[in-house]
Amino acid sequence: DAKTTQPPSMDCAEGRAANLPCNHSTISGNEYVYWYRQIHSQGPQYIIHGLKNNETNEMASLIITEDRKSSTLILPHATLRDTAVYYCIVRVEWNSGGSNYKLTFGKGTLLTVNP
Amino acid sequence: DAMVIQNPRYQVTQFGKPVTLSCSQTLNHNVMYWYQQKSSQAPKLLFHYYDKDFNNEADTPDNFQSRRPNTSFCFLDIRSPGLGDAAMYLCATSRETGGNQPQHFGDGTRLSIL
């Protein structure tokens, strides 16, 4: 799976949009971009994933650049409860080695939403 | 409603005393995973089941074993816990193993070793 690079920390004001960047310059054509978050003392929570097109759900939007080398997770109106570590993960759709089941977590971005 | 349930949330055991952690799911997913997350580190996969087929990660210590008696339940057994096994243990499920299948996590069991 391609490696990802995220800033270690970010701050955001409550009620504002939080834009979390992720660099995945070595991504392959069949690799998905996933976002999870982990609030302190809880399990990781799935947020969203995408392949080429931008995606939106009730939690967030995922913007993937045309060359797919980077993406941005957008939380449109951040609340204090969105304070968490956000992980950007790239997963291959399928491979003959069978490691497609893995989620390989990096260090993530600690997003702090301030009042 | 919780879909991946881990019990207990906190578990204390003695050095060398076997311990079992449990996970149940209401999603009817084929795949169940166990991850270990040590303090200030990212989760690390230990093993997974696809239905009844067990798949161990190459670097998972022999001290760690797992059972999946049916679709809904999966157990993590630590035969002789050492101090280095103190961690959060996370269970996750997915419908299939493909890269287009999100994994859904429980809230974990935090294991302490005395």
Tab-separated table of C-alpha atoms in Angstrom:
chain	number	residue	atom	x	y	z
A	1	ASP	CA	0.000	0.000	0.000
A	2	ALA	CA	1.131	3.539	-0.703
A	3	LYS	CA	2.451	5.523	2.231
A	4	THR	CA	0.720	8.655	3.440
A	5	THR	CA	2.018	11.881	4.959
A	6	GLN	CA	-0.091	13.975	7.313
A	7	PRO	CA	0.703	16.983	9.500
A	8	PRO	CA	1.098	15.872	13.125
A	9	SER	CA	-1.379	18.398	14.461
A	10	MET	CA	-3.902	21.046	13.459
A	11	ASP	CA	-6.212	23.449	15.224
A	12	CYS	CA	-9.671	24.561	14.171
A	13	ALA	CA	-12.216	26.953	15.665
A	14	GLU	CA	-15.576	25.504	16.623
A	15	GLY	CA	-18.159	26.022	13.876
A	16	ARG	CA	-15.559	26.491	11.162
A	17	ALA	CA	-14.636	24.002	8.488
A	18	ALA	CA	-11.715	21.718	9.285
A	19	ASN	CA	-9.604	20.798	6.254
A	20	LEU	CA	-7.212	17.927	6.893
A	21	PRO	CA	-4.620	17.276	4.178
A	22	CYS	CA	-3.019	13.989	3.235
A	23	ASN	CA	-0.222	13.363	0.777
A	24	HIS	CA	-0.077	9.981	-0.997
A	25	SER	CA	2.177	10.684	-3.946
A	26	THR	CA	2.955	6.994	-4.647
A	27	ILE	CA	-0.676	5.870	-4.820
A	28	SER	CA	-1.566	3.315	-7.500
A	29	GLY	CA	-4.619	3.309	-9.724
A	30	ASN	CA	-6.475	0.640	-7.760
A	31	GLU	CA	-5.827	2.030	-4.294
A	32	TYR	CA	-8.548	3.598	-2.196
A	33	VAL	CA	-8.074	6.532	0.158
A	34	TYR	CA	-9.639	5.909	3.563
A	35	TRP	CA	-10.154	8.217	6.502
A	36	TYR	CA	-10.667	7.078	10.074
A	37	ARG	CA	-10.607	9.011	13.309
A	38	GLN	CA	-9.940	7.957	16.874
A	39	ILE	CA	-11.306	9.864	19.799
A	40	HIS	CA	-9.386	9.337	23.022
A	41	SER	CA	-10.049	5.916	24.615
A	42	GLN	CA	-12.369	4.800	21.809
A	43	GLY	CA	-11.905	2.565	18.774
A	44	PRO	CA	-11.180	4.029	15.335
A	45	GLN	CA	-14.282	5.302	13.590
A	46	TYR	CA	-14.711	4.951	9.844
A	47	ILE	CA	-15.408	8.322	8.209
A	48	ILE	CA	-15.259	8.020	4.437
A	49	HIS	CA	-13.331	6.504	1.540
A	50	GLY	CA	-12.912	7.140	-2.183
A	51	LEU	CA	-11.054	6.051	-5.282
A	52	LYS	CA	-11.096	8.872	-7.831
A	53	ASN	CA	-14.203	10.957	-7.371
A	54	ASN	CA	-14.969	13.298	-4.539
A	55	GLU	CA	-17.199	11.744	-1.927
A	56	THR	CA	-19.594	13.151	0.652
A	57	ASN	CA	-21.538	11.579	3.471
A	58	GLU	CA	-23.236	12.751	6.632
A	59	MET	CA	-19.921	13.113	8.436
A	60	ALA	CA	-17.524	14.650	5.946
A	61	SER	CA	-16.419	15.307	2.390
A	62	LEU	CA	-13.388	13.801	0.710
A	63	ILE	CA	-11.686	15.758	-2.030
A	64	ILE	CA	-9.150	13.807	-4.119
A	65	THR	CA	-6.936	15.706	-6.540
A	66	GLU	CA	-7.108	14.785	-10.189
A	67	ASP	CA	-3.659	13.163	-10.117
A	68	ARG	CA	-4.714	11.322	-6.911
A	69	LYS	CA	-1.474	12.250	-5.172
A	70	SER	CA	-3.191	14.070	-2.355
A	71	SER	CA	-6.562	14.401	-0.695
A	72	THR	CA	-8.355	16.582	1.828
A	73	LEU	CA	-10.902	15.555	4.411
A	74	ILE	CA	-13.368	18.327	5.154
A	75	LEU	CA	-15.469	18.509	8.287
A	76	PRO	CA	-17.863	21.304	7.310
A	77	HIS	CA	-18.774	22.596	10.771
A	78	ALA	CA	-16.338	21.323	13.368
A	79	THR	CA	-17.557	20.775	16.920
A	80	LEU	CA	-15.638	20.094	20.110
A	81	ARG	CA	-16.551	16.415	19.737
A	82	ASP	CA	-14.559	16.275	16.503
A	83	THR	CA	-11.315	16.600	18.467
A	84	ALA	CA	-9.506	13.355	17.601
A	85	VAL	CA	-6.592	11.789	15.751
A	86	TYR	CA	-7.462	11.526	12.052
A	87	TYR	CA	-5.829	8.767	10.021
A	88	CYS	CA	-5.481	8.813	6.238
A	89	ILE	CA	-4.876	5.289	4.918
A	90	VAL	CA	-4.354	3.998	1.405
A	91	ARG	CA	-5.593	0.486	0.675
A	92	VAL	CA	-5.098	-1.580	-2.429
A	93	GLU	CA	-8.328	-2.904	-3.901
A	94	TRP	CA	-6.977	-6.408	-4.318
A	95	ASN	CA	-3.630	-8.051	-4.726
A	96	SER	CA	-2.425	-11.568	-5.296
A	97	GLY	CA	-0.414	-11.501	-2.084
A	98	GLY	CA	-3.632	-11.249	-0.145
A	99	SER	CA	-2.661	-8.303	2.042
A	100	ASN	CA	-5.587	-6.213	0.881
A	101	TYR	CA	-7.366	-6.939	4.159
A	102	LYS	CA	-4.939	-4.797	6.123
A	103	LEU	CA	-5.398	-1.333	7.507
A	104	THR	CA	-1.913	0.052	8.025
A	105	PHE	CA	-2.236	3.044	10.333
A	106	GLY	CA	0.315	5.849	10.292
A	107	LYS	CA	0.736	8.522	12.936
A	108	GLY	CA	-2.282	10.584	11.850
A	109	THR	CA	-3.171	14.206	12.534
A	110	LEU	CA	-4.323	15.344	15.956
A	111	LEU	CA	-7.130	17.794	15.258
A	112	THR	CA	-8.009	20.041	18.171
A	113	VAL	CA	-11.246	21.987	17.894
A	114	ASN	CA	-11.176	25.055	20.087
A	115	PRO	CA	-14.196	26.895	21.539
B	1	ASP	CA	-26.618	1.194	18.514
B	2	ALA	CA	-23.254	-0.468	18.918
B	3	MET	CA	-22.573	-2.946	16.114
B	4	VAL	CA	-19.188	-4.245	17.269
B	5	ILE	CA	-19.234	-4.875	20.985
B	6	GLN	CA	-16.195	-5.627	23.081
B	7	ASN	CA	-16.309	-6.897	26.627
B	8	PRO	CA	-15.065	-5.966	29.056
B	9	ARG	CA	-13.940	-2.379	28.377
B	10	TYR	CA	-11.230	-2.725	31.012
B	11	GLN	CA	-9.493	-5.941	32.022
B	12	VAL	CA	-6.830	-6.452	34.656
B	13	THR	CA	-4.859	-9.677	34.867
B	14	GLN	CA	-1.763	-10.926	36.592
B	15	PHE	CA	1.549	-11.539	34.923
B	16	GLY	CA	1.403	-15.004	33.340
B	17	LYS	CA	-2.302	-15.586	34.017
B	18	PRO	CA	-4.295	-16.446	30.882
B	19	VAL	CA	-6.890	-13.940	29.812
B	20	THR	CA	-9.646	-13.930	27.184
B	21	LEU	CA	-11.124	-10.887	25.515
B	22	SER	CA	-14.390	-11.107	23.625
B	23	CYS	CA	-15.944	-9.426	20.629
B	24	SER	CA	-19.394	-9.745	19.131
B	25	GLN	CA	-20.969	-8.188	16.057
B	26	THR	CA	-24.504	-7.610	14.834
B	27	LEU	CA	-23.471	-6.795	11.262
B	28	ASN	CA	-23.257	-10.402	10.032
B	29	HIS	CA	-19.900	-9.589	8.464
B	30	ASN	CA	-17.659	-12.329	7.135
B	31	VAL	CA	-14.402	-10.928	8.447
B	32	MET	CA	-13.334	-10.230	12.020
B	33	TYR	CA	-10.011	-8.677	13.014
B	34	TRP	CA	-7.988	-8.187	16.172
B	35	TYR	CA	-5.659	-5.205	16.503
B	36	GLN	CA	-3.279	-4.270	19.307
B	37	GLN	CA	-2.742	-0.606	20.134
B	38	LYS	CA	-0.074	0.326	22.627
B	39	SER	CA	0.017	3.698	24.309
B	40	SER	CA	0.588	6.597	21.877
B	41	GLN	CA	0.962	4.194	18.953
B	42	ALA	CA	-1.216	3.334	15.966
B	43	PRO	CA	-3.251	0.101	15.902
B	44	LYS	CA	-1.407	-2.962	14.618
B	45	LEU	CA	-3.119	-6.008	13.135
B	46	LEU	CA	-2.605	-9.293	15.003
B	47	PHE	CA	-4.783	-11.651	12.947
B	48	HIS	CA	-8.114	-11.971	11.195
B	49	TYR	CA	-10.761	-14.542	10.380
B	50	TYR	CA	-12.494	-14.811	7.071
B	51	ASP	CA	-15.479	-16.897	8.114
B	52	LYS	CA	-13.749	-19.844	9.825
B	53	ASP	CA	-10.402	-19.386	8.080
B	54	PHE	CA	-7.775	-18.028	10.460
B	55	ASN	CA	-5.018	-15.734	9.155
B	56	ASN	CA	-2.138	-14.877	11.430
B	57	GLU	CA	0.197	-11.938	10.859
B	58	ALA	CA	3.808	-13.063	10.562
B	59	ASP	CA	5.010	-11.043	13.545
B	60	THR	CA	2.182	-11.884	15.951
B	61	PRO	CA	3.668	-13.626	19.020
B	62	ASP	CA	2.675	-17.256	19.664
B	63	ASN	CA	1.295	-16.104	22.994
B	64	PHE	CA	-1.704	-14.685	21.161
B	65	GLN	CA	-4.420	-16.962	19.833
B	66	SER	CA	-7.959	-16.528	18.615
B	67	ARG	CA	-11.202	-18.449	18.312
B	68	ARG	CA	-14.282	-17.781	16.248
B	69	PRO	CA	-17.018	-20.232	17.257
B	70	ASN	CA	-19.656	-18.624	15.013
B	71	THR	CA	-20.224	-15.605	12.771
B	72	SER	CA	-21.098	-13.276	15.609
B	73	PHE	CA	-18.345	-13.944	18.135
B	74	CYS	CA	-14.580	-13.838	18.160
B	75	PHE	CA	-12.208	-14.261	21.115
B	76	LEU	CA	-8.640	-13.206	21.744
B	77	ASP	CA	-6.723	-15.485	24.104
B	78	ILE	CA	-3.435	-14.413	25.649
B	79	ARG	CA	-1.879	-17.519	27.135
B	80	SER	CA	0.768	-16.011	29.389
B	81	PRO	CA	0.513	-12.228	29.435
B	82	GLY	CA	3.696	-10.286	29.957
B	83	LEU	CA	4.076	-6.658	30.952
B	84	GLY	CA	4.663	-5.776	27.308
B	85	ASP	CA	1.177	-7.019	26.410
B	86	ALA	CA	-0.516	-4.173	28.250
B	87	ALA	CA	-2.427	-2.361	25.518
B	88	MET	CA	-5.805	-1.557	24.014
B	89	TYR	CA	-7.138	-4.503	22.025
B	90	LEU	CA	-9.459	-3.586	19.198
B	91	CYS	CA	-11.878	-5.814	17.337
B	92	ALA	CA	-13.099	-4.859	13.873
B	93	THR	CA	-15.331	-6.377	11.208
B	94	SER	CA	-15.854	-5.986	7.487
B	95	ARG	CA	-18.215	-7.587	5.017
B	96	GLU	CA	-15.369	-8.765	2.794
B	97	THR	CA	-11.592	-8.325	2.736
B	98	GLY	CA	-11.363	-6.189	-0.399
B	99	GLY	CA	-9.971	-2.668	-0.325
B	100	ASN	CA	-13.414	-1.206	-0.978
B	101	GLN	CA	-14.782	-2.626	2.277
B	102	PRO	CA	-14.638	-0.380	5.357
B	103	GLN	CA	-13.698	-1.958	8.664
B	104	HIS	CA	-15.892	-1.128	11.638
B	105	PHE	CA	-14.292	-1.086	15.069
B	106	GLY	CA	-15.475	-1.692	18.587
B	107	ASP	CA	-14.416	0.587	21.431
B	108	GLY	CA	-11.711	-1.798	22.547
B	109	THR	CA	-10.664	-3.544	25.736
B	110	ARG	CA	-7.870	-1.909	27.693
B	111	LEU	CA	-5.737	-4.651	29.232
B	112	SER	CA	-3.547	-4.005	32.258
B	113	ILE	CA	-0.995	-6.485	33.599
B	114	LEU	CA	-0.100	-6.535	37.289
